[in-house]
XYZ file of C-alpha atoms in Angstrom:
711
model
C 111.879 86.992 90.196
C 109.656 88.990 88.059
C 106.268 90.186 90.088
C 103.253 87.324 89.638
C 105.866 84.402 89.004
C 107.290 81.856 91.098
C 109.431 78.880 90.911
C 107.541 75.995 92.201
C 109.419 72.743 93.625
C 107.218 69.840 92.771
C 107.588 66.858 94.566
C 105.942 63.804 94.522
C 106.863 59.759 96.081
C 107.473 60.893 99.742
C 105.705 60.858 102.855
C 104.410 63.828 105.019
C 105.951 63.731 108.573
C 104.503 65.612 111.364
C 106.989 67.219 113.635
C 106.302 67.264 117.770
C 104.882 71.187 117.254
C 102.132 69.835 114.843
C 103.961 71.160 111.749
C 104.523 69.031 108.772
C 107.715 68.010 106.623
C 107.810 66.133 103.253
C 110.451 63.277 103.117
C 111.781 61.460 100.077
C 110.651 61.280 96.663
C 111.758 63.438 93.632
C 111.170 66.685 92.727
C 111.364 69.171 89.843
C 111.247 72.609 89.198
C 108.691 74.641 87.225
C 107.870 78.306 86.675
C 104.232 79.564 87.548
C 103.039 82.664 86.865
C 99.554 84.576 87.310
C 98.433 83.722 83.790
C 98.824 79.873 84.121
C 95.679 78.031 84.227
C 95.386 74.680 86.673
C 95.231 72.590 83.278
C 98.340 74.047 81.835
C 99.706 73.016 85.321
C 98.451 69.650 85.569
C 99.368 68.799 81.680
C 103.288 69.716 82.765
C 103.099 68.181 86.051
C 101.837 65.101 84.057
C 104.701 64.862 81.814
C 107.158 65.360 84.610
C 106.041 62.901 86.811
C 104.300 60.135 83.873
C 100.999 60.359 85.860
C 97.476 60.407 84.251
C 96.075 63.963 84.259
C 93.036 63.278 86.570
C 94.987 60.872 89.221
C 96.838 63.470 91.287
C 95.919 66.203 93.804
C 98.420 69.590 94.054
C 98.760 70.957 97.237
C 100.753 73.493 98.809
C 101.758 75.056 102.527
C 100.876 78.742 103.206
C 103.386 81.116 104.102
C 104.389 80.123 107.979
C 101.923 77.800 108.163
C 103.440 74.046 107.961
C 100.373 72.252 109.308
C 97.406 72.570 107.051
C 97.778 71.576 103.075
C 95.872 73.867 100.850
C 94.277 71.984 97.802
C 94.544 73.772 94.246
C 91.562 72.383 92.734
C 90.492 75.415 90.460
C 92.121 78.324 88.452
C 91.540 80.732 91.436
C 92.995 78.034 93.899
C 96.182 78.400 91.607
C 95.965 82.538 91.328
C 95.601 82.506 95.305
C 99.100 80.449 95.941
C 101.204 82.749 92.924
C 99.736 85.876 95.462
C 100.550 84.509 98.600
C 104.123 83.651 97.628
C 104.555 87.078 96.061
C 107.345 87.863 98.318
C 109.097 84.739 98.146
C 111.341 83.259 95.223
C 110.274 79.603 95.536
C 107.495 77.639 96.767
C 106.914 73.992 97.350
C 103.928 71.978 95.849
C 102.829 68.663 96.687
C 101.471 66.158 93.972
C 99.961 63.232 95.932
C 98.086 60.365 93.572
C 94.045 60.254 94.411
C 93.012 57.066 96.155
C 89.761 55.531 95.296
C 87.131 53.620 97.226
C 87.229 50.512 96.825
C 84.508 47.362 98.134
C 85.690 44.689 99.724
C 83.863 41.505 98.874
C 84.328 38.443 100.656
C 83.532 34.505 99.170
C 82.522 31.925 101.001
C 84.017 28.720 99.140
C 81.382 26.235 100.522
C 78.488 27.746 99.930
C 79.486 29.353 96.325
C 77.524 32.781 97.979
C 79.286 36.163 98.499
C 78.212 38.976 100.942
C 79.287 42.528 100.152
C 81.209 43.666 103.127
C 80.495 47.357 101.687
C 83.595 48.605 103.912
C 85.904 51.139 102.169
C 90.024 49.771 102.663
C 90.988 53.028 101.844
C 89.251 56.561 102.257
C 89.106 59.133 99.727
C 91.312 61.789 100.192
C 88.741 64.135 101.205
C 87.641 61.747 103.969
C 91.322 61.339 105.240
C 91.329 64.940 105.614
C 87.810 65.205 107.227
C 89.344 62.480 109.948
C 92.475 64.464 110.391
C 90.327 67.588 111.456
C 88.486 66.114 113.816
C 90.180 62.974 115.070
C 90.711 65.480 118.311
C 87.292 66.049 118.371
C 86.135 62.878 119.038
C 87.091 62.735 122.283
C 85.751 66.399 123.415
C 83.068 64.297 125.532
C 84.819 61.723 127.597
C 82.095 60.674 129.958
C 80.374 61.278 133.610
C 82.868 63.580 135.675
C 84.423 65.554 133.008
C 84.678 69.082 133.951
C 84.202 72.308 131.847
C 85.286 76.006 132.748
C 81.754 76.971 131.725
C 78.387 76.130 129.976
C 79.575 77.700 126.470
C 82.599 75.501 126.910
C 80.693 72.227 127.036
C 78.533 73.413 124.493
C 81.690 74.175 121.843
C 82.747 70.814 122.869
C 79.468 69.003 122.493
C 79.033 70.401 119.130
C 82.553 69.418 117.744
C 81.842 65.927 119.265
C 78.390 65.900 117.241
C 80.177 66.749 114.110
C 83.161 64.170 114.521
C 80.902 61.479 115.488
C 77.954 62.342 112.839
C 75.294 62.959 114.848
C 72.277 65.459 115.292
C 71.074 66.597 118.645
C 68.795 69.304 120.178
C 68.690 70.838 123.602
C 65.967 70.049 126.600
C 67.468 72.169 128.740
C 69.856 75.541 127.854
C 70.793 77.642 130.603
C 73.180 79.108 132.967
C 73.142 76.446 135.097
C 72.408 73.048 133.318
C 72.509 72.064 129.601
C 70.468 68.498 128.444
C 70.688 67.369 124.946
C 69.299 64.462 123.109
C 69.945 62.484 119.741
C 67.310 64.232 117.245
C 66.579 60.675 115.845
C 63.162 59.218 117.759
C 63.923 56.192 119.718
C 67.674 56.912 119.968
C 68.546 56.479 123.312
C 71.855 59.086 123.310
C 71.405 61.618 125.729
C 73.659 63.984 127.953
C 72.965 66.225 130.650
C 75.644 68.387 132.454
C 75.437 71.206 135.476
C 77.132 72.832 137.875
C 79.107 70.832 141.021
C 76.970 72.166 144.074
C 80.547 71.500 145.590
C 83.117 73.530 143.595
C 80.432 75.234 141.104
C 82.124 73.805 138.606
C 80.459 72.555 135.271
C 80.420 69.065 135.110
C 78.799 65.935 133.201
C 76.813 64.268 135.441
C 74.548 61.900 132.904
C 75.401 60.331 129.784
C 73.874 57.466 127.368
C 76.898 57.056 124.669
C 74.540 54.613 122.676
C 73.290 55.509 119.555
C 70.721 53.052 117.417
C 70.165 55.762 114.899
C 73.388 55.057 112.672
C 74.862 58.581 113.220
C 74.910 59.877 109.732
C 74.893 63.454 108.971
C 72.031 64.493 106.649
C 70.625 67.707 104.830
C 69.986 68.869 108.166
C 73.572 68.941 109.272
C 73.623 72.761 108.407
C 72.072 73.293 111.920
C 75.145 71.745 113.216
C 77.164 74.935 110.847
C 75.868 77.813 113.587
C 77.231 81.348 112.516
C 79.840 81.368 115.208
C 81.175 78.091 115.133
C 81.589 78.850 111.021
C 83.433 81.866 112.439
C 85.948 79.915 114.790
C 86.673 77.555 111.792
C 87.526 79.800 109.362
C 89.049 82.643 111.139
C 92.463 81.492 110.705
C 92.063 80.757 106.993
C 90.209 84.135 106.726
C 93.526 86.017 108.332
C 95.520 84.262 105.712
C 93.291 84.644 102.848
C 91.122 87.897 103.191
C 89.321 86.912 100.020
C 87.876 84.021 101.083
C 84.435 83.448 99.251
C 81.546 82.444 101.063
C 80.771 79.556 98.296
C 84.248 78.351 99.088
C 83.579 78.036 102.487
C 80.541 75.974 102.046
C 82.437 73.539 99.621
C 85.497 73.641 102.438
C 83.274 72.946 105.283
C 81.375 70.062 103.243
C 84.883 68.604 101.982
C 86.268 68.804 105.789
C 83.905 68.228 108.130
C 80.987 66.700 106.015
C 78.774 69.414 106.515
C 76.174 71.240 104.248
C 75.899 74.630 104.241
C 73.776 77.423 102.117
C 75.033 80.479 101.032
C 73.447 82.408 103.686
C 75.278 80.792 106.383
C 78.461 80.508 105.017
C 78.278 84.337 104.770
C 77.086 85.066 107.891
C 79.931 83.168 109.402
C 82.414 85.085 107.557
C 80.972 88.292 108.828
C 81.061 87.520 112.275
C 85.126 86.224 111.663
C 85.864 89.560 109.986
C 84.485 91.271 113.032
C 86.011 89.438 115.451
C 89.417 89.761 113.390
C 89.192 93.186 112.784
C 88.139 95.057 115.773
C 86.534 98.348 115.473
C 88.850 101.418 114.813
C 87.563 103.063 117.908
C 88.925 99.808 120.092
C 92.206 99.577 118.405
C 92.993 103.060 118.583
C 92.575 102.713 121.861
C 95.451 100.169 122.115
C 97.651 102.521 120.373
C 99.613 103.797 123.269
C 99.971 100.091 124.713
C 101.135 99.206 120.917
C 103.769 101.593 121.753
C 105.294 100.292 124.667
C 105.124 96.786 123.616
C 107.426 98.005 120.420
C 109.890 99.381 122.420
C 110.209 96.147 124.920
C 110.063 93.489 122.043
C 112.277 95.644 119.962
C 114.862 97.468 122.089
C 116.401 100.717 120.351
C 113.246 101.104 118.181
C 111.270 104.554 118.384
C 107.367 104.381 118.140
C 105.971 107.654 119.291
C 102.125 108.810 119.812
C 101.024 112.258 119.541
C 97.431 113.454 119.992
C 96.115 116.923 120.228
C 92.903 118.411 121.756
C 91.009 118.103 118.310
C 91.372 114.230 118.517
C 93.880 113.960 115.578
C 96.999 112.023 115.993
C 100.118 110.797 114.385
C 101.740 107.147 114.994
C 105.585 107.326 114.350
C 107.034 104.175 113.863
C 110.946 103.012 112.933
C 112.764 99.549 114.570
C 115.930 99.767 115.433
C 116.832 96.690 112.669
C 115.400 99.197 109.747
C 117.826 102.193 111.164
C 120.754 100.385 111.733
C 120.404 98.746 108.585
C 119.810 102.089 106.922
C 123.031 103.911 108.471
C 125.122 100.838 107.966
C 124.684 99.449 104.803
C 122.220 101.759 102.475
C 123.172 104.704 100.399
C 122.227 107.910 102.336
C 119.144 108.485 100.129
C 115.936 108.648 101.297
C 112.295 109.127 99.715
C 109.578 110.856 101.298
C 106.163 109.766 99.957
C 102.756 110.659 101.379
C 100.180 107.526 100.304
C 96.606 107.370 100.687
C 96.044 103.689 101.652
C 93.493 101.475 99.460
C 92.503 99.469 101.878
C 91.296 102.177 104.094
C 91.350 105.861 102.939
C 90.429 107.637 106.027
C 94.066 107.286 107.252
C 96.991 108.331 105.641
C 100.704 107.130 105.538
C 103.885 108.944 105.564
C 106.838 106.570 104.628
C 111.137 107.479 104.708
C 111.685 104.940 102.346
C 115.790 104.151 101.246
C 117.265 101.825 98.787
C 120.030 98.773 99.484
C 122.196 97.631 97.408
C 120.334 95.368 95.151
C 117.949 98.407 94.362
C 115.197 97.291 96.246
C 113.283 99.400 98.265
C 114.564 99.405 101.991
C 111.396 100.785 104.563
C 113.205 103.112 107.365
C 110.040 104.446 109.034
C 106.271 105.277 108.763
C 103.783 107.204 110.258
C 99.980 106.763 110.201
C 97.900 109.913 110.762
C 94.629 111.177 109.632
C 95.741 114.173 107.532
C 98.712 114.785 105.399
C 99.166 118.704 106.551
C 102.338 120.811 106.771
C 102.365 120.795 110.627
C 102.254 116.557 110.142
C 105.444 116.542 108.011
C 107.225 118.696 109.957
C 106.809 116.676 112.867
C 107.333 113.492 111.077
C 110.609 114.730 110.019
C 111.579 115.840 113.708
C 110.580 112.383 114.936
C 113.175 110.926 112.043
C 115.941 112.947 112.454
C 115.900 112.397 116.412
C 115.665 108.550 115.860
C 119.283 108.639 113.653
C 122.359 107.810 115.935
C 124.780 108.794 112.747
C 125.533 112.116 111.425
C 125.772 112.314 107.778
C 124.762 114.356 104.787
C 121.247 112.550 102.895
C 119.969 113.072 100.007
C 115.914 113.613 100.091
C 113.826 112.868 97.282
C 109.859 113.593 97.183
C 107.305 115.311 95.177
C 107.603 119.360 95.534
C 104.002 119.975 98.105
C 105.124 116.528 100.258
C 107.697 117.371 102.512
C 110.401 119.403 100.850
C 109.213 122.726 102.117
C 109.534 121.335 105.673
C 112.986 119.860 105.146
C 115.493 122.496 105.373
C 114.375 123.366 108.513
C 114.938 120.275 110.096
C 117.999 118.482 108.134
C 119.765 121.900 107.119
C 122.864 120.053 106.046
C 121.009 117.926 103.395
C 120.038 117.913 99.885
C 116.731 117.679 98.380
C 115.141 116.311 95.134
C 112.042 116.591 93.316
C 110.608 112.926 92.393
C 110.579 111.952 88.394
C 107.321 110.323 88.857
C 105.740 113.841 90.004
C 107.511 115.700 87.540
C 106.485 113.435 84.920
C 102.659 113.654 86.329
C 103.374 117.404 86.059
C 104.659 117.302 82.716
C 101.541 115.133 81.151
C 99.342 117.665 81.897
C 100.715 120.544 80.194
C 100.163 118.214 77.091
C 96.302 118.715 76.001
C 94.458 115.807 74.078
C 95.336 117.438 70.441
C 98.549 115.521 71.289
C 98.409 112.140 69.961
C 100.066 109.229 72.206
C 102.855 108.173 70.214
C 103.671 111.735 70.737
C 103.178 112.125 74.097
C 105.354 109.199 74.853
C 108.351 110.477 72.831
C 108.129 113.789 74.712
C 108.029 111.917 78.305
C 111.300 110.088 76.821
C 113.282 113.341 76.252
C 112.212 114.602 79.447
C 113.627 111.226 81.385
C 117.010 111.770 79.231
C 116.983 115.276 80.739
C 116.741 113.767 84.299
C 119.340 111.314 83.701
C 121.548 113.221 82.104
C 124.825 113.650 84.003
C 126.385 116.647 81.890
C 124.873 119.848 80.569
C 125.605 119.148 77.204
C 123.186 116.195 77.643
C 120.608 117.982 79.586
C 120.462 120.892 76.476
C 120.053 118.299 74.041
C 117.126 117.213 75.325
C 115.196 120.124 76.201
C 116.376 121.017 72.627
C 114.086 118.212 71.570
C 111.349 119.341 73.357
C 111.663 122.740 72.312
C 110.985 121.310 68.673
C 107.682 119.882 69.681
C 106.458 123.210 72.113
C 108.407 125.825 72.666
C 106.292 126.632 75.999
C 106.504 123.087 76.953
C 110.132 123.757 76.779
C 110.021 126.713 78.793
C 107.684 125.003 81.531
C 110.509 122.354 81.929
C 112.922 124.603 82.483
C 110.804 126.666 85.089
C 110.838 123.869 86.952
C 114.280 124.196 88.619
C 116.394 121.688 86.986
C 118.758 121.934 89.637
C 116.447 120.003 91.953
C 115.889 116.776 89.471
C 118.550 116.935 86.910
C 121.732 114.925 87.422
C 123.349 117.370 85.321
C 122.788 120.195 87.871
C 122.046 118.338 91.268
C 124.587 118.488 94.021
C 123.352 115.452 96.018
C 123.990 111.659 94.937
C 120.712 109.992 93.801
C 122.539 106.983 92.616
C 120.626 106.772 89.655
C 117.461 106.481 91.754
C 114.351 109.333 91.198
C 111.599 107.753 92.711
C 110.712 105.254 94.901
C 107.573 102.520 94.667
C 106.369 103.104 98.103
C 102.990 103.373 97.298
C 102.797 100.377 95.423
C 104.595 98.085 98.075
C 102.905 99.079 100.796
C 99.090 99.074 99.230
C 100.443 95.234 98.479
C 101.002 94.694 101.532
C 97.776 95.970 103.301
C 94.972 93.932 101.768
C 91.973 96.053 100.564
C 89.693 93.271 101.248
C 88.725 94.697 104.603
C 89.015 97.884 106.219
C 92.017 97.727 108.600
C 92.240 99.815 112.097
C 95.225 102.133 112.812
C 96.797 99.071 114.543
C 95.953 96.348 112.244
C 97.528 98.896 109.728
C 100.915 98.968 112.085
C 101.240 95.380 112.615
C 100.669 94.505 108.919
C 103.566 96.310 107.944
C 105.904 95.357 111.164
C 104.661 91.249 109.811
C 105.968 92.467 106.462
C 108.950 94.235 107.570
C 109.917 91.246 109.611
C 109.538 88.854 106.709
C 111.322 91.326 104.206
C 114.409 91.404 106.606
C 114.391 87.791 106.776
C 114.213 86.528 103.281
C 116.985 88.896 102.266
C 119.422 88.260 105.421
C 118.911 84.649 104.008
C 119.059 85.296 100.278
C 122.224 87.450 100.656
C 123.824 84.482 102.625
C 124.114 82.374 99.852
C 125.994 85.334 97.731
C 130.008 84.395 96.666
C 130.994 87.330 94.657
C 132.502 90.661 96.555
C 129.621 92.644 94.596
C 125.685 92.205 95.023
C 124.564 90.533 91.840
C 123.097 93.330 90.214
C 126.353 95.520 90.627
C 128.133 92.875 89.534
C 125.971 92.362 86.283
C 126.405 95.580 85.602
C 130.267 95.687 86.020
C 130.566 92.633 83.440
C 128.452 94.266 80.748
C 130.227 97.706 81.196
C 133.500 95.716 81.144
C 132.922 94.299 77.559
C 132.431 97.870 76.454
C 135.603 98.971 78.137
C 137.801 96.365 75.948
C 137.340 98.009 72.660
C 138.370 101.485 74.344
C 141.992 103.065 74.046
C 143.678 104.032 76.921
C 146.726 106.716 77.427
C 148.517 107.712 80.639
C 149.076 111.070 81.789
C 150.356 110.197 85.446
C 149.979 107.832 87.756
C 146.404 108.913 88.757
C 145.101 110.320 85.793
C 144.390 108.829 82.334
C 142.772 109.693 78.786
C 140.488 107.198 77.601
C 139.150 107.397 73.855
C 135.824 106.177 72.182
C 133.423 108.530 70.112
C 134.421 111.125 72.582
C 137.883 111.692 74.984
C 137.129 111.601 78.709
C 139.841 112.189 81.384
C 139.666 109.737 84.479
C 141.179 110.380 88.050
C 141.384 107.268 89.686
C 142.295 108.845 93.210
C 139.324 111.178 93.308
C 136.963 108.432 91.621
C 136.041 111.084 88.496
C 135.538 110.939 85.518
C 134.436 113.627 82.930
C 131.163 111.516 81.797
C 129.995 112.099 85.115
C 128.334 108.229 85.412
C 131.217 106.955 88.090
C 130.567 109.819 90.540
C 126.449 109.440 89.980
C 125.986 105.790 90.279
C 128.739 104.903 92.414
C 129.935 102.067 89.844
C 132.784 102.570 87.849
C 131.938 103.638 84.201
C 133.084 101.835 81.355
C 136.015 104.488 80.783
C 137.044 103.658 84.547
C 137.291 99.955 83.896
C 138.987 99.953 81.075
C 141.682 102.019 83.114
C 141.587 99.769 86.136
C 142.160 97.016 83.306
C 145.072 98.170 82.040
C 146.608 99.086 85.659
C 145.541 95.838 87.229
C 143.348 97.489 89.676
C 140.884 95.837 91.662
C 137.738 97.073 90.623
C 136.169 96.409 94.300
C 138.111 98.973 95.436
C 136.892 101.646 93.419
C 132.912 100.665 93.599
C 130.779 102.710 96.399
C 131.097 100.415 99.335
C 126.997 100.551 99.681
C 127.590 97.964 96.232
C 129.437 95.407 98.110
C 128.120 92.217 99.318
C 129.529 92.747 102.914
C 127.548 96.261 103.252
C 124.523 94.680 101.913
C 124.602 92.042 105.094
C 125.059 94.690 107.115
C 121.758 96.484 106.043
C 119.914 93.300 106.722
C 122.104 91.674 110.053
C 119.618 92.508 112.847
C 115.967 91.202 112.578
C 112.658 92.712 113.672
C 111.359 90.789 116.873
C 107.851 89.451 116.955
C 105.049 91.123 118.957
C 103.029 88.055 120.583
C 100.538 89.535 122.315
C 99.700 92.096 119.751
C 95.874 91.900 120.600
C 96.641 94.262 123.161
C 94.853 94.537 126.924
C 91.954 95.580 128.006
C 92.572 98.540 130.417
C 90.968 98.812 133.696
C 91.074 102.447 134.266
C 89.990 105.198 132.736
C 92.831 107.012 131.828
C 93.929 105.512 128.657
C 90.316 106.119 127.441
C 90.922 109.782 128.306
C 94.226 110.165 126.541
C 93.685 108.188 123.345
C 90.036 108.773 122.338
C 88.995 107.500 118.878
C 89.771 110.305 116.160
C 86.601 111.859 114.751
C 85.910 110.721 111.215
C 84.164 112.284 108.441
C 81.805 110.163 105.999
C 83.836 109.429 102.766
C 82.633 109.985 99.564
C 80.714 107.252 97.445
C 78.235 104.898 98.237
C 78.543 103.150 101.497
C 79.808 99.902 101.613
C 77.467 98.585 103.969
C 73.709 98.842 103.432
C 72.177 101.070 105.841
C 69.007 99.910 107.936
C 66.035 99.125 106.409
C 63.443 101.442 106.952
C 60.325 100.638 109.413
C 57.099 99.978 107.223
C 54.321 101.715 108.694
C 50.848 100.037 108.689
C 47.959 102.187 108.159
C 44.394 101.192 109.531
C 41.808 99.968 106.695
C 39.196 102.655 106.010
C 35.571 100.836 106.662
C 32.151 102.028 105.642
C 30.105 102.572 108.345
C 26.926 102.295 105.934
C 27.473 99.117 103.792
C 30.547 97.968 106.305
C 32.963 97.611 103.029
C 36.501 98.669 103.000
C 38.471 101.081 101.292
C 35.639 103.993 101.287
C 33.462 105.402 103.651
C 29.733 106.437 103.773
C 30.386 109.477 101.761
C 31.620 108.039 98.763
C 29.654 104.873 99.605
C 28.170 103.804 96.069
C 26.165 100.862 97.354
C 22.375 100.937 97.015
C 19.800 101.120 100.086
């Protein structure tokens, strides 16, 4: 599925069923499929759904579940809500959306036949969707306070329960007494008798409700003063879970949701302060998270046996945190081509940390993260340490092709992986190539030159490479010489000794930055755990997807073979021996099916039979799958995702009682980043100067020497 586009399964006419664990499922009704992209507006979506189910545009609501959350339905009420849904499900091919009919409130009017008079019951027979949602959210809060004798663990627990109880029952209260040993509260409406008193029991020292008058004469209606119930801490506790899944949760959206779901009226500043506290609670300080890294290493190894998690610290408070999971290692060694991309990344979410990543490519040509390392400096010694850890984690010995920029990692590779092949990244080469062309070059000519360079990179034969270089030389001899001086044996298929299988750069920077949100600055611990969660979801979703495949080859390879087979049918084949053939089209190529070689060299480079080889196999009735690289087979792809990454339930980490851990894992020294600080500095104290009083006229603002008053 293309990025920014999902396939939505629209369901309507059924009902929601709540399971024993609180999660919901949808049963019955009818379903239709619709494509939703990031450019679609809510009005366009409503129009399509209206035509699909024959609904009027304003008579239905659109809802969906967040990923891994089947307990709360999210309503799509504007274009930004729709965009959020597409972003939340970017890693999934499909998502379910539910179309529900709106039910309006109506008044029941009873008619007394005998007297001929009517009375308005003013009773809503069916609540609106917003009221029903609020009732569902507050259904358990109504029983937070049960009466005299109820015991709480602490005064704070009692105050929290009282707060929710007041919201569920729609009344305001104020504290008469509120300390560590007793709490007394009463309704804010004058003459309303509702009152509650709780204090510590003398015997068991438990906090218990001693007195309670549960009668209200005030009508129990929340007014604009209801914002007093929404304290900062309470708002933070309510929105914390949603803020974790939706980091860009805006204060005005918070205020709107609390009004709809709980009937509370908040102003912008209250919502903002609640969000600020929730973010602070969700995302601990970097120092606190860093002190938990040693513990996190142990938890990774305990919950995922066979994984490698290593923390290296130095005397100057610098550190390197290396992680590779057993599932990723096994999948790379048994299901992925021996090709690794080395990337040094600066995360957009927190530029003070660097990320070194080793990523592979699976049979579907999708990125496959193998290992990563979080550190504070992309120095050569850190690259060397990362590569040493990576090599020690491998269990199989095989020649691996590494692709990286010429600055990052390659200098250290020959020392650690002596039997490997090293290549330059296409992206890095093109970036440097563009720098050689100044502003006098038009954009059209620059694009044309980049195209010549790309053809030189992908050239399988020396003749094709030389042709591309000559095209560059026609425009600029200096740039052509620069290209030749960049050592083509490290980046062109015509000279490169390793196998890159048609992959010349990775998208690691893009995918890792997409995974780690930029709406807040995560700590080291949070960065690692976010990547773990994303990897866990990726492994599972691709495993489930591969179970639906029925072909011998993975879908992308199978499609490529079918396209090449069409071209192969027009070629003429001449037999030289049992395994050597001559195939003619515009040129003549020699194929050896025993060694899997063709003089066009595309078979050797990609791992898939070229059109010349396919022409031979069709003539000899050979099985195509026997001549494809094993890494392109569906069975091998499933090996890559056969193991799963296990969750870490207590990822928050313990609080160490001793000082040993704090001494060995002290937070790193950080420097102030360039640019304007994100948080405003503290306001300077205003110095109030004493007013000058004249001793002659007793006036202010001057003294007796400058006094102009006449005496």
